[in-house]
Amino acid sequence: MKRVSVHDPSIVWQPNGECWYIFGSHRAAARSYDLQAWTSINVPWANATTNNAQNKFAFTTNQTTSVPKGGEDVTFGNFDALAYSSAYGEGYNIDGNMWAPDVIWNEKMQKWCMYLSINGPKWNSSIILLTSASIQGPYRYQGPVVFSGFNVSNNEAVSYHKTDLELVLGEQSTLPARYNRGGNWGNYWPHCIDPCVFYDEEGQLWMSYGSWSGGIWMLRLNDENGLRDYDAAYPVAGSNQNVSSDPYFGKKIGGGWYVSGEASYIEHIGNYYYLFITNGGLEQKGGYQMRVFRSQNPDGPYVDVKGTNAIYNNYVLNYGPNSDNRGENIFGAYGSWGYMSDGERSQGHNSIVAAPDGRTYLVYHTRFQNGGEGHQVRVHQVFLNKDGWLCAAPFEYTGETTTDEDIAQKSIFSTDYIVGDYKFMVHRYGLNHESKALSTPVDITLNADGTVSGTYSGLWSVEDGTCYMTLSANYVAYKGVLVMQTLEPTSKRAVAFTGVSNTGVTAWAYKEVSEEPDGIVDVVYGKKDASEGPVYDLQGRCVSRDSKRASQLPPGLYIIDGKKRLIK
């Protein structure tokens, strides 16, 4: 592993380069060819005069001058994003206020599109679009997508005239009363940061956005220019803090009432769109934690395992002791686990991708139990359980090749292989993060008769012909999957379980093993159906130029045609 620190990592795949990129706050970025070894990169800005613009000169003049609306092109005007966010002065520095970019390839534009938050201190923020012909830049400012915090004071620099509000609503003689909230803006309306841009299954481009305060919202985008779709209409629905739709801000899909929640990220996996929201504060003791909802529609409604909507209708605390338990708790702070030297905590502001290789990867930044505010990026593979809920692998990704299709169609674990002593850990809601509370493993045994004994008692079973597993512990059933993993940071192997209960609580378990299960042998080399090609050992050394002769190698695990094979 080669580690990297990128806060708020958003992942994107570059097909031609067969390379993964992550982009994060304050211009942090990195790339990797295997999701394990990361290299930091520099991503420059461009403007009209240079391809290496300073931050303070990159967001003042947008390149786009007109946009389509009502069947014709209308003047877009110029929007100085820096001036808007720095309106209050008070030592404002753009260098620390470029937050949480999301990058996507726009096929129609033939451009890489970066959606970037330019943060202001009093909700006076904007999400802007920058584009580049190269994924590594330089990126040039095209225009804003949405503003927040207008007219929270008498400061002309944050007047609604400085935003695109009138392009959406038409000319206004005064600011509509529903937006005139002054210093209480955050109780009613979103903070325009943390964009997530994605195509739905019909090819429509969307952006979710927002943080704490007024909730998570959704806008349709125009895939011809990457900006807001100015022909998309959103009716006024709801009032005050229970507004659910607004002509300017779009459709609310989560949060509200100043309940915590930021960093929305949406990905279509299997049959659903999955919405991630990170609750709590990002600090080591802040209670940062990812929660998951799903919907059959890109713009919701999004509900959790219990059927509870992601939108709040009153204020509640949703992290820490005695908190609201809304959203699947995919995992949280945990201590000693496997051979890890330090436990993770405050994991969040993630991205997730259903990759071209048939697997799904969860990418997030994490702090550590003993590491202060230092943070690093981690990647875990994610699986769907039988009920279509996401289950994160208990250990970070180290090149495993199992897919959801494999889980649903292959039975690779015999009962004899599964039974034994396990470390078992439940990711409970309500941890006291101020005291750095965390989940810790206990000892259980999976017995051959299908019972569970040890610290917890219960039952376990695996569905025939699959790797779907149900593990019940003290009357709580966790539905999940059984997979092979590597015990980070070693090369030791383990059979691992990840599952989720019907209340949204996740449980992990693992048993260290010395041999792979017989079921992973899907080719017996030396037979006539073997393919030709090189054979590598697990250290990447070529041990044979002809896989047809692999049967002559010593018994063990090898890499053949990019997959692990067991030679007997």
XYZ file of C-alpha atoms in Angstrom:
568
model
C 0.000 0.000 0.000
C 1.114 3.540 -0.756
C -0.962 5.928 1.327
C -2.199 9.403 0.468
C -4.078 12.163 2.307
C -6.954 13.547 0.234
C -9.810 15.005 2.261
C -13.314 14.461 0.839
C -12.121 12.042 -1.889
C -14.276 11.757 -5.008
C -13.306 8.881 -7.285
C -13.454 8.712 -11.067
C -12.195 6.167 -13.601
C -10.164 7.218 -16.648
C -10.861 4.446 -19.170
C -8.107 5.181 -21.688
C -5.427 5.364 -19.042
C -6.897 2.494 -17.029
C -6.301 4.653 -14.013
C -8.273 5.763 -10.961
C -8.265 9.376 -9.795
C -9.464 10.914 -6.562
C -10.078 14.642 -6.164
C -10.477 16.358 -2.790
C -10.646 19.666 -0.989
C -7.984 22.368 -1.303
C -6.748 20.986 -4.655
C -5.626 17.657 -3.206
C -5.670 14.880 -5.803
C -4.094 11.478 -6.432
C -4.131 8.597 -8.899
C -3.729 4.841 -8.729
C -3.691 1.922 -11.124
C -4.848 -0.627 -8.560
C -6.759 1.304 -5.842
C -3.933 0.430 -3.454
C -0.822 2.449 -4.331
C -1.669 6.148 -4.643
C 0.450 8.979 -6.045
C -0.343 12.620 -5.314
C -0.720 14.856 -8.363
C -1.050 18.576 -9.061
C -4.169 19.762 -10.889
C -3.763 23.315 -12.278
C -6.360 25.984 -13.011
C -6.632 27.884 -16.281
C -8.039 31.300 -17.122
C -7.993 33.501 -20.219
C -4.286 34.271 -19.920
C -2.587 31.240 -18.373
C -2.843 27.501 -17.834
C -1.405 27.827 -14.343
C -3.584 30.437 -12.673
C -3.368 31.242 -8.973
C -6.405 30.396 -6.903
C -7.364 34.051 -6.514
C -7.490 34.536 -10.298
C -9.159 31.241 -11.312
C -12.836 31.845 -10.462
C -13.469 35.491 -11.283
C -14.534 35.308 -14.950
C -16.641 32.474 -16.377
C -15.996 31.335 -19.929
C -19.632 30.468 -20.732
C -21.538 33.569 -21.907
C -24.951 32.147 -22.896
C -27.188 29.234 -21.895
C -30.309 27.685 -23.432
C -33.660 28.510 -21.885
C -37.127 28.356 -23.388
C -35.854 27.299 -26.786
C -33.330 30.085 -27.234
C -29.914 31.112 -25.996
C -29.999 33.767 -23.294
C -27.191 35.858 -21.862
C -25.473 34.172 -18.952
C -23.520 37.164 -17.702
C -20.442 37.036 -15.499
C -20.416 35.641 -11.981
C -17.343 36.356 -9.869
C -17.401 33.364 -7.538
C -14.425 34.623 -5.532
C -15.984 38.038 -4.893
C -19.229 36.404 -3.772
C -17.617 34.071 -1.246
C -15.113 36.646 0.049
C -17.755 39.350 0.514
C -17.345 39.627 4.272
C -13.582 39.987 4.239
C -12.506 39.051 7.771
C -9.268 37.515 6.572
C -10.941 35.373 3.906
C -8.459 33.255 1.953
C -9.567 31.288 -1.098
C -6.733 28.791 -0.584
C -8.625 27.063 2.236
C -12.100 27.360 0.744
C -12.057 25.196 -2.398
C -14.077 22.282 -1.109
C -15.073 18.789 -2.164
C -14.874 18.717 -5.987
C -16.595 16.003 -7.990
C -15.245 15.125 -11.456
C -17.159 13.363 -14.231
C -16.610 12.729 -17.944
C -19.278 14.424 -20.067
C -19.618 12.484 -23.308
C -21.535 15.175 -25.191
C -19.093 17.907 -24.219
C -16.087 15.604 -24.616
C -14.753 17.256 -21.490
C -13.889 16.373 -17.945
C -16.249 18.393 -15.767
C -15.230 19.395 -12.246
C -17.947 20.648 -9.895
C -16.274 22.591 -7.093
C -17.563 24.303 -3.945
C -16.295 27.827 -3.342
C -17.082 28.229 0.334
C -18.050 31.443 2.111
C -18.247 32.018 5.889
C -21.982 32.866 6.107
C -23.535 30.370 3.683
C -22.424 32.699 0.848
C -21.122 29.812 -1.217
C -21.468 28.575 -4.765
C -20.954 25.383 -6.701
C -19.170 26.108 -9.949
C -18.278 24.132 -13.066
C -14.766 23.924 -14.494
C -13.833 21.855 -17.553
C -10.718 20.354 -19.090
C -9.765 18.188 -22.044
C -7.464 16.241 -19.707
C -8.460 14.659 -16.427
C -5.357 16.180 -14.845
C -6.247 19.669 -16.045
C -5.829 22.502 -16.436
C -9.476 23.180 -15.500
C -11.130 26.441 -16.545
C -14.110 28.112 -14.830
C -17.258 27.873 -16.982
C -19.908 29.271 -14.647
C -21.912 28.707 -11.472
C -24.511 25.980 -10.988
C -26.166 27.218 -7.778
C -25.629 29.852 -5.050
C -26.579 30.011 -1.375
C -26.567 32.712 1.301
C -27.751 35.611 -0.844
C -29.068 38.601 1.075
C -28.183 37.268 4.493
C -27.020 40.840 5.191
C -27.154 44.267 3.580
C -23.842 43.567 1.872
C -24.363 44.257 -1.833
C -21.722 41.679 -2.727
C -24.137 38.898 -1.685
C -27.214 40.432 -3.299
C -29.426 38.006 -5.219
C -28.569 40.161 -8.253
C -25.062 38.683 -8.030
C -26.481 35.168 -8.477
C -28.433 33.483 -11.275
C -31.701 33.642 -9.288
C -33.358 35.950 -11.812
C -32.236 33.763 -14.692
C -34.243 30.984 -13.041
C -37.258 32.950 -11.747
C -37.300 35.933 -14.083
C -36.669 39.533 -13.068
C -37.561 40.266 -9.435
C -38.326 43.724 -8.067
C -37.396 42.486 -4.600
C -36.088 39.273 -3.147
C -38.955 36.746 -2.726
C -39.891 36.592 0.952
C -39.169 32.883 1.294
C -35.453 33.557 0.685
C -35.232 36.609 2.921
C -34.063 34.772 6.037
C -31.112 36.945 7.057
C -28.846 35.257 9.580
C -31.290 32.329 9.870
C -30.545 31.157 6.333
C -29.256 27.799 7.518
C -32.528 26.942 9.240
C -34.371 27.026 5.924
C -32.115 26.683 2.908
C -29.140 24.577 1.831
C -25.507 25.505 2.053
C -24.278 25.133 -1.531
C -21.277 22.873 -1.062
C -20.439 19.181 -1.581
C -21.680 18.444 -5.111
C -22.203 14.933 -6.450
C -22.844 14.724 -10.200
C -24.056 11.546 -11.882
C -25.951 10.166 -14.866
C -29.080 8.177 -14.107
C -29.946 4.948 -15.901
C -31.816 6.937 -18.585
C -28.840 9.184 -19.316
C -30.104 12.264 -17.439
C -27.436 14.309 -15.642
C -28.123 15.265 -11.996
C -26.380 17.040 -9.149
C -27.058 16.476 -5.457
C -25.590 19.009 -3.054
C -25.927 20.628 0.359
C -24.615 20.428 3.889
C -26.179 20.429 7.343
C -28.612 23.369 7.658
C -31.356 23.191 5.022
C -30.584 19.660 3.863
C -29.527 17.786 0.724
C -31.044 18.913 -2.578
C -31.128 17.791 -6.202
C -30.979 19.677 -9.512
C -31.175 18.513 -13.103
C -28.206 19.542 -15.225
C -27.907 20.243 -18.938
C -25.493 17.698 -20.392
C -24.835 19.957 -23.389
C -22.967 22.491 -21.256
C -22.709 20.838 -17.840
C -24.500 23.718 -16.096
C -27.948 23.902 -14.579
C -30.883 22.928 -16.790
C -32.723 26.242 -16.850
C -35.780 24.598 -18.394
C -36.258 22.220 -15.464
C -39.091 23.443 -13.238
C -39.564 22.750 -9.535
C -42.860 23.763 -7.894
C -43.033 25.421 -4.507
C -43.898 22.622 -2.082
C -43.985 22.866 1.681
C -43.219 25.906 3.760
C -40.677 27.216 6.213
C -38.399 24.395 7.409
C -40.558 21.717 5.801
C -40.106 22.931 2.239
C -39.553 19.932 -0.056
C -39.315 21.608 -3.468
C -38.254 25.071 -4.589
C -37.989 26.760 -7.998
C -34.378 27.796 -7.390
C -32.893 25.090 -5.168
C -34.675 22.132 -6.757
C -35.930 19.092 -4.866
C -34.983 18.177 -1.304
C -33.913 14.546 -0.890
C -32.476 14.460 2.629
C -31.777 16.274 5.871
C -33.159 19.655 6.863
C -33.989 21.357 10.184
C -30.283 21.978 10.744
C -29.782 18.270 11.407
C -26.215 17.233 10.579
C -25.505 15.647 7.222
C -23.217 16.506 4.328
C -21.246 14.996 1.460
C -24.127 13.371 -0.388
C -23.029 10.796 -2.928
C -25.318 8.790 -5.218
C -24.539 5.679 -7.252
C -26.777 3.179 -9.062
C -25.911 -0.381 -8.005
C -28.013 -3.387 -8.928
C -31.639 -2.253 -8.869
C -31.395 0.905 -6.777
C -29.847 4.332 -6.455
C -27.933 4.501 -3.178
C -27.554 7.779 -1.316
C -24.682 8.244 1.125
C -24.804 11.083 3.657
C -22.112 11.663 6.282
C -23.408 12.767 9.691
C -21.563 14.536 12.485
C -18.416 16.634 12.571
C -15.316 15.661 10.641
C -12.856 15.903 13.560
C -11.446 12.882 15.361
C -14.014 13.374 18.125
C -16.702 14.798 15.862
C -18.710 11.641 15.246
C -18.268 11.553 11.457
C -20.168 8.541 10.124
C -21.568 7.371 6.788
C -25.259 6.536 6.516
C -26.963 4.873 3.522
C -30.428 5.199 1.934
C -31.809 3.911 -1.360
C -34.471 4.693 -3.956
C -35.725 3.368 -7.272
C -35.591 6.934 -8.638
C -32.558 9.214 -8.888
C -34.378 12.074 -7.146
C -35.933 9.949 -4.417
C -37.669 9.372 -2.155
C -34.680 7.818 -0.370
C -35.359 5.517 2.589
C -33.249 3.401 4.929
C -33.507 -0.296 5.881
C -36.386 0.524 8.232
C -38.248 2.448 5.513
C -37.528 5.832 7.132
C -37.208 8.770 4.757
C -33.875 10.599 4.553
C -35.719 13.940 4.976
C -36.249 15.233 8.516
C -39.423 17.017 9.649
C -38.078 18.188 13.002
C -34.731 18.728 14.674
C -32.986 15.705 16.173
C -29.392 14.886 16.997
C -28.307 12.205 14.539
C -24.843 11.287 15.780
C -23.364 10.424 19.151
C -25.111 9.020 22.247
C -28.941 8.843 22.191
C -28.965 9.918 18.553
C -31.494 9.341 15.791
C -30.625 6.075 14.024
C -31.736 7.067 10.532
C -29.805 5.543 7.642
C -27.933 2.252 7.383
C -24.804 2.472 9.526
C -22.464 0.885 7.011
C -19.605 1.048 9.546
C -18.190 3.411 12.139
C -15.316 3.893 14.565
C -13.526 0.656 15.449
C -10.414 -0.417 17.288
C -8.026 -3.349 16.943
C -9.185 -5.417 13.993
C -7.140 -8.147 12.341
C -3.522 -7.037 12.373
C -4.192 -3.284 12.183
C -1.892 -1.215 14.390
C -4.469 1.538 14.948
C -8.240 1.642 14.652
C -10.184 3.923 12.342
C -12.608 6.641 13.357
C -14.457 9.606 11.818
C -14.704 7.871 8.454
C -16.704 9.750 5.876
C -17.190 12.212 3.031
C -17.014 9.219 0.762
C -17.546 8.435 -2.862
C -18.647 5.067 -4.234
C -18.368 3.615 -7.708
C -19.898 0.655 -9.509
C -16.785 -0.076 -11.545
C -16.320 -1.456 -15.065
C -14.789 -4.625 -13.560
C -18.156 -5.615 -12.050
C -17.178 -4.656 -8.520
C -18.199 -1.759 -6.291
C -15.692 0.302 -4.328
C -16.247 2.618 -1.373
C -13.648 5.390 -1.067
C -13.459 7.599 2.021
C -11.077 9.508 4.256
C -10.503 8.341 7.800
C -8.876 9.572 10.950
C -7.434 7.180 13.499
C -7.884 6.339 17.145
C -4.378 7.505 18.015
C -3.633 9.789 15.084
C -5.093 13.170 15.985
C -6.498 15.030 12.982
C -4.229 13.307 10.474
C -6.219 11.464 7.806
C -5.737 9.031 4.924
C -7.765 7.526 2.094
C -9.118 3.988 2.372
C -10.898 1.767 -0.171
C -13.239 -1.103 0.724
C -15.100 -3.338 -1.672
C -18.884 -3.266 -1.196
C -21.399 -6.054 -1.836
C -25.178 -6.326 -2.088
C -26.859 -8.688 0.339
C -29.873 -10.779 -0.682
C -32.214 -7.900 0.192
C -30.249 -5.396 -1.880
C -28.566 -3.500 0.961
C -24.921 -2.510 0.850
C -22.400 -4.405 2.961
C -18.814 -3.127 3.111
C -16.012 -5.689 3.210
C -14.456 -5.804 6.711
C -10.928 -5.138 5.411
C -9.586 -2.740 2.838
C -9.325 -3.744 -0.796
C -6.136 -5.604 -1.750
C -6.998 -6.815 -5.245
C -9.798 -9.290 -4.545
C -11.810 -10.245 -7.625
C -15.175 -11.303 -6.183
C -18.227 -9.619 -7.737
C -21.885 -9.431 -6.750
C -22.564 -11.869 -9.588
C -20.125 -14.315 -8.006
C -21.866 -13.943 -4.638
C -25.270 -14.668 -6.164
C -24.234 -17.570 -8.380
C -21.336 -19.413 -6.734
C -20.959 -21.427 -3.571
C -17.248 -21.525 -2.800
C -17.336 -22.274 0.927
C -18.041 -25.723 2.328
C -19.493 -26.100 5.812
C -16.213 -27.608 7.016
C -14.361 -24.541 5.778
C -16.733 -22.040 7.392
C -16.964 -23.531 10.878
C -14.491 -22.324 13.464
C -13.549 -19.452 15.747
C -14.229 -15.907 14.574
C -13.675 -12.336 15.646
C -17.078 -10.656 15.519
C -17.788 -6.910 15.664
C -21.040 -4.947 15.651
C -21.052 -1.339 14.392
C -23.607 0.137 16.743
C -25.285 3.505 16.557
C -24.819 5.988 19.379
C -21.096 5.841 20.114
C -19.776 8.575 22.392
C -17.233 10.118 20.067
C -16.157 12.796 22.508
C -14.664 9.999 24.614
C -13.410 8.265 21.436
C -15.705 5.281 21.963
C -15.437 2.589 19.315
C -16.598 -0.879 18.357
C -14.366 -3.777 19.396
C -14.389 -7.455 18.395
C -15.510 -10.365 20.548
C -15.004 -14.106 20.122
C -17.679 -16.339 18.649
C -17.687 -19.840 17.178
C -19.648 -21.003 14.141
C -20.465 -24.635 14.801
C -21.067 -27.384 12.255
C -24.689 -27.773 13.361
C -25.470 -24.178 12.320
C -25.349 -22.688 15.800
C -23.319 -19.769 17.102
C -21.676 -19.879 20.512
C -19.247 -17.773 22.523
C -19.830 -14.150 23.515
C -22.973 -14.237 21.372
C -25.284 -17.172 20.742
C -27.444 -17.711 17.691
C -27.592 -19.401 14.300
C -25.833 -19.175 10.956
C -26.615 -20.419 7.453
C -25.461 -19.995 3.858
C -27.946 -20.117 0.987
C -27.288 -23.095 -1.300
C -25.414 -22.248 -4.479
C -24.491 -18.761 -3.270
C -22.314 -16.874 -0.813
C -25.295 -15.186 0.838
C -25.026 -15.729 4.565
C -27.258 -14.949 7.550
C -25.642 -14.747 10.959
C -27.882 -14.306 14.002
C -26.290 -13.122 17.221
C -28.350 -12.680 20.390
C -31.604 -12.629 18.394
C -30.388 -10.074 15.823
C -30.122 -11.408 12.258
C -27.448 -9.897 10.015
C -28.002 -10.636 6.331
C -24.847 -10.415 4.284
C -22.187 -12.168 2.284
C -19.175 -14.404 2.853
C -15.961 -13.519 1.004
C -12.225 -14.148 1.075
C -10.039 -11.232 2.162
C -6.519 -10.319 3.158
C -5.921 -9.252 6.755
C -4.440 -5.788 6.402
C -1.574 -4.959 6.568
C -0.321 -8.563 6.208
C -0.678 -11.150 3.444
C -2.589 -13.494 5.758
C -5.905 -14.707 4.404
C -9.293 -14.845 6.088
C -12.855 -15.881 5.417
C -14.847 -12.744 6.171
C -18.509 -11.942 6.744
C -20.268 -8.594 6.377
C -23.972 -8.114 6.952
C -26.681 -5.672 7.998
C -29.676 -6.089 10.313
C -33.248 -4.961 9.651
C -32.555 -1.923 11.851
C -29.536 -0.796 9.807
C -26.780 -2.057 12.108
C -23.741 -3.603 10.409
C -21.744 -6.577 11.717
C -18.363 -7.934 10.583
C -16.651 -11.237 11.299
C -13.503 -13.043 10.169
C -11.568 -16.258 10.661
C -7.920 -16.468 9.686
C -7.164 -19.421 7.397
C -4.020 -21.063 6.090
C -5.495 -22.417 2.839
C -7.929 -21.058 0.298
C -11.319 -22.833 0.032
C -11.400 -25.583 -2.564
C -14.291 -23.852 -4.242
C -12.092 -21.145 -5.774
C -10.560 -23.702 -8.127
C -12.397 -22.965 -11.371
C -9.642 -24.215 -13.717
C -7.556 -27.362 -13.280
C -4.464 -26.545 -15.269
C -2.822 -29.164 -17.446
C -6.183 -30.103 -18.998
C -6.997 -29.344 -22.594
C -9.256 -26.359 -21.777
C -6.472 -24.396 -20.144
C -5.646 -21.088 -21.825
C -2.217 -19.985 -22.964
C -0.457 -17.138 -21.231
C 2.010 -16.286 -18.452
C 1.656 -17.414 -14.846
C 2.641 -15.161 -11.937
C 3.109 -15.818 -8.246
C 1.396 -13.595 -5.671
C 4.433 -11.300 -5.615
C 3.982 -10.571 -9.321
C 6.956 -12.638 -10.542
C 6.511 -14.590 -13.762
C 6.961 -18.288 -12.956
C 5.834 -19.760 -16.289
C 5.332 -18.452 -19.825
C 2.690 -21.086 -20.644
C -0.337 -21.641 -18.426
C -0.895 -25.035 -20.108
C 2.122 -26.207 -18.135
C 0.892 -24.725 -14.855
C 0.134 -28.200 -13.493
C 3.888 -28.775 -13.351
C 4.295 -25.941 -10.829
C 4.392 -26.594 -7.084
C 0.916 -26.538 -5.482
C -0.233 -23.078 -4.437
C -1.939 -19.870 -5.495
C -0.970 -18.190 -8.776
C -2.211 -15.343 -10.948
C -3.374 -16.588 -14.357
C -5.311 -14.413 -16.795
C -5.513 -11.766 -14.090
C -7.251 -14.058 -11.601
C -6.111 -16.062 -8.613
C -6.023 -19.810 -9.359
C -5.189 -22.699 -7.059
C -2.823 -25.304 -8.504
C -3.184 -28.639 -6.748
